[in-house]
Structure formats: C-alpha cells, structure tokens
Amino acid sequence: MIEYALWLIAGTVYGTVIGVIPIAGATIGLLAVFGMIDHFLLNPYLGVVFMTSFLGAVSSSDSYTSILTGIPGGGSTAASIIDGHPLAKQGQAGRAVGAALLDSTVNGLFWGTVAFGLLPFYGKLIMYFGIPEFAALMLVSVICVGFITVKNPWLSIISISLGLFLGLIGQDPGTGAHRFTFGWEYLAAGIQVVPIIAGLFAIPEIVSCLLEKNSRPAPINNYWKQLFSGFKDVVRYRKDAARGGIIGFVTGVIPGIGGSVGDMIAYGSTVAIHKDEKFGQGNVKGLIGCEGANNAQKPASLIPTIVFGIPAAPFAVIFLAVCTTLGLDLGTIQLVNDSKFIYSVTAGFILSTIVSFFLCIFITKLVVKILSIPNWIYAIMISIIVFWSSFQYTGTLNDLYILLICGVIGISCKYSGLSRPAVLLCYIIAEKFENYTQQAFTLYSLDEIITRPIVQVLLVIAVLLIFTNIKKFIKDKQ
Amino acid sequence: MKKFLTALALTFSISASAEYIMIVPQQPGNGTSVWSQIVARHLEKQLGEPVVVRHIPGAKDIPGFNKFHNDLRFNDNIIMVSHGGNGIGYLVDDVDYDYKYYDSVGMMNLNIVVGKKQGVDFQSGTKAKIAGSSGRETDGMAIAMLLCGNLSTIQEYLDCWNDRVVWVNGLKGSERRLAFMRGEFNVARESVVSWNKYYTDNSDADAEIWFHHGVYDLNTKQQKEDPNFPPGLRFETVFEKTWGEKPTGPLYEAYTLSRNFRDVLQKALWVNKGNPNLEKLRSALTDMITDPEAAAALERETGEYEWIVGDDGNQVVDKIRKNINEQKLKDMVWWHENAYGYPSVFKSNLLN
C-alpha cells in the first residue's frame, strides 16, 4: 500500500512539474515512463497508478503556463490563453489561476469518476465486438482521426498514409516476412512507439522552444484574495464550467478530437452562448468555459484505449504502449474486469487531481520563478527525457538513428500542415487494422461480414464521415 | 566503428555496477522476460552479487540471441536467456546463434496445453479454428495429426490440413482468448499457468483440455506424462485413443523434432563455452531451486516443473541436436512454409 502511495505522489509531483514547463505536456511527459519501466515489471499496477496520477496532475498544472506567459503548457491548454493571459496582464493572475484550478479539479473529479467508475459497464460492449466489428471500428477510427483533425482532405490522406506506412514497417503479420525495412534488420520489429512520439511531438517543440523568445511571466499580486475570487467565479459561472466538461468528455472519447480541438470547441461554445459579451480581453467566463475540457478529456480518451485498445489521443498511445509492455492487455475483457486495474486507474487519477489542486495552490509563487527560466534549459531537460526514453529499447545507436529520422518527419509534418496526431494514431492503428481485416476475411466470407449489424452501422459512419468532410471542404473553397 | 560504438553503448547502458547481466531477447512484459526477472532476483541472493536483466528485443526474438552469439558471449558476466521460440528459430530461420557453442547453466522443460470448446467433435468433420503465430507451429502439427490420422506423405497432411483447419495469424494472447470466448475459435492453446488462469473453472470460456505435449524424461530420454495433469491427456495417448494406433509418419517425425526444441528448451540459461563463472552460476542456480521462496515464485509463473541443471543440460541439448536428420528437418521447413505460410530455410549445417 505504501508503495502505491509513493508512486501516486511521485506521479502527481512529476505531472505538476511537467504541466508547468512550457511545451512539455502529457504526451512528452509520459515518454519518461519508458525510462523507468523496470520498476513496474513485477507489479504493473504501480505503473498504472504512476501514469494516471501523472495525467490527473498535468491536466491541472498546465494552466499556469498559458495564463502567466501566454505559451501553452501543453497542446490542450491553448484556448486558456485567450482570456486567461489578458486577465494575468491586467493584474488578476491570482484570480485566473484560482478559476482555472478549481474548474480543472471539479471537472477532473467528476469526469474521472464517470469514465473509470463505469469501465466494467463499458467492458460488456467488448463481447459484442467480434473480429469483423473490430476491423470496422479501426476503419472508422482511421477516418475519424485523419479527416477531422485536418480540414484539407489531401493533407488528411497524406497524414493517414504516412501514419499507416510507418505502422506497417516491420513484419507481415501473416507470414513474418520483412517489409519496408530497407535492409535494416533493426526495423524488422517495426518502429517503436517512443521514437515515433518523440519525433512527431517532442523534437519539433524543442526546435520551436529554441527559436522562440522567452516570455516573462505576469506578476502575481494579492494572491490569496484573488485566488478565492477565482474560486467564486467558478461557482458563479458553473454552467460554463459544466459545458466545458461535457464537451471535453465527448470530444475526448472520439479518436483524434481531444486536446486542443476539444478545448477550442468548449471555448467557442462559451463565446457563442454569451453573444453580448467581449472575449479575448480577459473575460473569466472564457477561461472557465474551456479550462475544464482538458481535464474531462484525459479520462475520456482512456475509455476507448482501455475498452478497445484504440488510443483516442497521443498521450493515450503511450499509456497503451506502457500497459502492453507491462503485460496489461488493453482491449480485453480480462482487464476491464480486473478490479485491481480499475482501482489503480481510478485512484491514481482522482487522488492526484485532489492532491494536485492543493499542491498548485501553494506553489504558485514558485511557478512564477520556474517560468522565468530561459527556454533553452527546458529544451535540454526535454531532450534528456526524449533521448533517455528512446535509448531504452535496445540500448544501441540504432535507437538514436530512428529517433533522428522520426524527428525529421515530425518537423516536416509540423511545418507542412500535416496532422501529427493523425500520423501517430494511424501508425498505432495500422497493424491492428491490417490484422483484424486479414483475420476477418480468413474466418468469414464477405457476405457474412457485411451482414453483421454493428459492421453495417460502422461502415455507414465511415462513409458519412468521408462524405461530410469532402462536402465541407468543397463548400469552404467556394 | 559502428559495431564498437554499439557495443560501447550497450555496455554503458547496462550499468557499471552490474555483476551479471541476463540478456532477454524480448520486450519487457513478455513471458520469458517476467520469468527472467524472477530468476534474476532469486539468483542474485544465492550469488551474493547483482544480477540485472537487459532486454534486446527484435523480430521473432532473434536479434538479441544473435547479438549474444556474435558479441556478448565473450563477456564472462553475460548470461543468455532463451525460450522455445528461439529453439524453433534455430531449426527453420536464418539465425547466427547455435547451441553447440554454449554451456547450459540450467533449463526448464515447460508444457503447452491445447484445448477445445466443450463437446466439439472434430471427428464429425467440424473445422478446427485456431489462432496461429510463431512458436505455435508444434501445436499445429499435432492438431493436423489428430484430425487426419496417420498418413504416408507430408503432402497428404497438407491437403487434409487445408480442408480441416483454419489457421489465423496475428492475434495477441488476450485477443485470442476473447475470440475463443466469443466462439470465433474452437481451439485454444496456452501455457499451463495461463490455461488455469483463463480457462479452468471459467464457464464463459466453455473449454476443455484436448491434449498436451508432455515433458522430457531425463532418465528415459523420452516424453512422459506431465504431473500437472491427470494421466491420459498427452498427445500420443490422445492420438491412440482417437485412431486406435500410435502416431507415425513424416509429420510425426517433424513434430517430435519441433517439440523437443520448443518445449525442452522452453526456458534456458546459457553462457559461452569455457566461461570461468559456469560452475559458480550452476551452483547458485541449484541453491536457488531448493530455496522455497524462489521455487514458489517460479511455480506461480510456470507451474510445477523441474529444472535440468549442470552437465545434464548439455547432454539434453546434445541428444536433441543428434535427433535432427535431413528428412525431419526438410519436412518441418516444408510444413512451416506450406501449412502456415511462414518463410523458412533448410540449413544443412544443422545435420550431424
């Protein structure tokens, strides 16, 4: 029990620190888990507690950076900048921090309970999904990720294709024959998830971090009074807070939509509801409307990850990979019915959300000092995490070569407008999609597959997604 | 230069304080990796020196073992951990490693259980649907013989296999179990511990044991009953009950070759021949086996199976290597390619 508590505290503290560091965020922070995986091998539930407590904490503390410096703490807090940073510049940083913290905590606690407490119920769904249903679900996920995260269908197709190609490197699942390895034996086991995530997300952000000028954090005056004023704002504008949470939860469940997209939708809906008010100049409702979305999105994204093994967000890809490495097979009835796993996930997220709330209240002044540290120091810290985590796979230079290649791909994606979440999620889904499709056609005839009701529903969704996105693109062009 | 830097990086990463390093050719979390962690923890106590586990994963778990063969075995502190899949790879894949260059520290012959849906009668013509993958080829051979009886040529077995079996690749353990529970497969295959965990007393699984492969008897040099199961479920016994005669023929010969390399070498520890630490390691392993805490931990992971320690291990390897002959090996390679579609190579250098 003490061991669980220690890892929970470690995850919470680590999550709070990573949340504060500009550009770090949940995805990059979780990469470090690969560097400590040996500690969890004999008791994988400790790893689950560490990861979920990290996620609970990082979702709360990442508001600081957005509010105080105008730089997103993670991709999912970009919307908080729009009204949060002007509030801070107007001398109301304490109020903005208070509103963000309480909003984040309440939404995190509520949606965390909904998501994890009902996992055994969602688990019953698995028994309705045979191999053809899983194949169709993978198809919908690929389309969802590719066509919703990028508006231009050509960029979508390129992002999907690139992700699928990266995911198919390695061995043919049917025969074990090598493919797309270009004679490099190291690639026969496929590209590992750590260099892909580090290359797509961390390296481009490290480059940006080095290129951008430091932004001085806004000063905090009259902190405690302002903090409680922010708390009162959340109570007063509770409908905005609740709406943000609902939007975050719904968008979090859908692969590729969570994070900054869910945050922005929540912010947009707040603006739309309060038509007569000005936003973008320090309206606390704007901050409250979007801040909780991020905290609701994290547990929501873990639902399809745990129930079906389909990660709905980049951070969930790492969660999936770590669990697989630890012998916890997500997407199986055994795991969804494993009470120890459910308790670990729930306790990690819920308790860390509470602990993080109090921790953040007392470290705000320290955070201002942390945010004054030059960007290049953050770049070095994140580089160490990235290189160390990547090096854990084989411990050879091959790990570093593939990291550099993935970094080049990530930087190219960032500056060409390709969707990095789409590339990542398609990379993850590629192998499963191929496997399930091959298996479905080995076990069943085409007639048997397309007459299954769930397959039919999923195929209709897939066609509608493609059709509506192309139609929207044509309309936007006109 | 590249090789040097790679070795340097590996050496650096496995920590300067580590006295012994167990190389596992898999990613952390897989069966052999977990087994290695348990052995390392308890072996360390007996040796009084640190033992760390280092993973060198790669396709079909071959690169790690190749790296041991080509570089690492010359370091006296390196212990290689291999599993049954490496034994199959030795016979049919293009690999560098070769057991004749190593001394056995110790090995465990573990058994594999093949089950089926309760009440399914394959003799009535029902097709066997099973999830296949590397390491399960031996089970496929046994299933082919149980469904088809004794046939004279390997081609006849293949025709029967294509008619009677659906072999589906690419499923992970958990996916296979789920598909079996949903009824998409009617044959399941597991280690003994996994069988007990997922199928025994699980009414949702609706499974019964069809057969198991038995374990190697050090005295008779033959397969014998597994004490973990009631008698009468060993493959040969079930075959005789089904067909009224003992299994014979080309596929059975290939099966015995495959079974020996997979099951007898299911979990094994190796060092390079002439390693000065060999006797110290064997002695520590012998002490570890008699330590009740270590024995209980291993039993939870593998079931109740005996260790083969010391020179006995080398003799077992010599024995099963001598059992390789040209026809058996050719049939095994041919079966892998044609029944499962796995690229395989015939290696004449394995013949005695």
Short mmCIF file of C-alpha atoms in Angstrom, two decimals, chain A residues 237 271 274-279 283 285:
data_model
loop_
_atom_site.label_atom_id
_atom_site.label_comp_id
_atom_site.label_asym_id
_atom_site.label_seq_id
_atom_site.Cartn_x
_atom_site.Cartn_y
_atom_site.Cartn_z
CA TYR A 237 -20.34 30.56 -13.80
CA VAL A 271 -18.41 32.69 -26.71
CA HIS A 274 -22.62 34.83 -24.25
CA LYS A 275 -23.12 36.68 -27.52
CA ASP A 276 -23.30 40.10 -25.97
CA GLU A 277 -20.03 39.94 -24.08
CA LYS A 278 -16.49 40.70 -25.15
CA PHE A 279 -13.99 37.85 -25.13
CA ASN A 283 -13.28 37.60 -19.63
CA LYS A 285 -16.09 33.12 -18.43
#
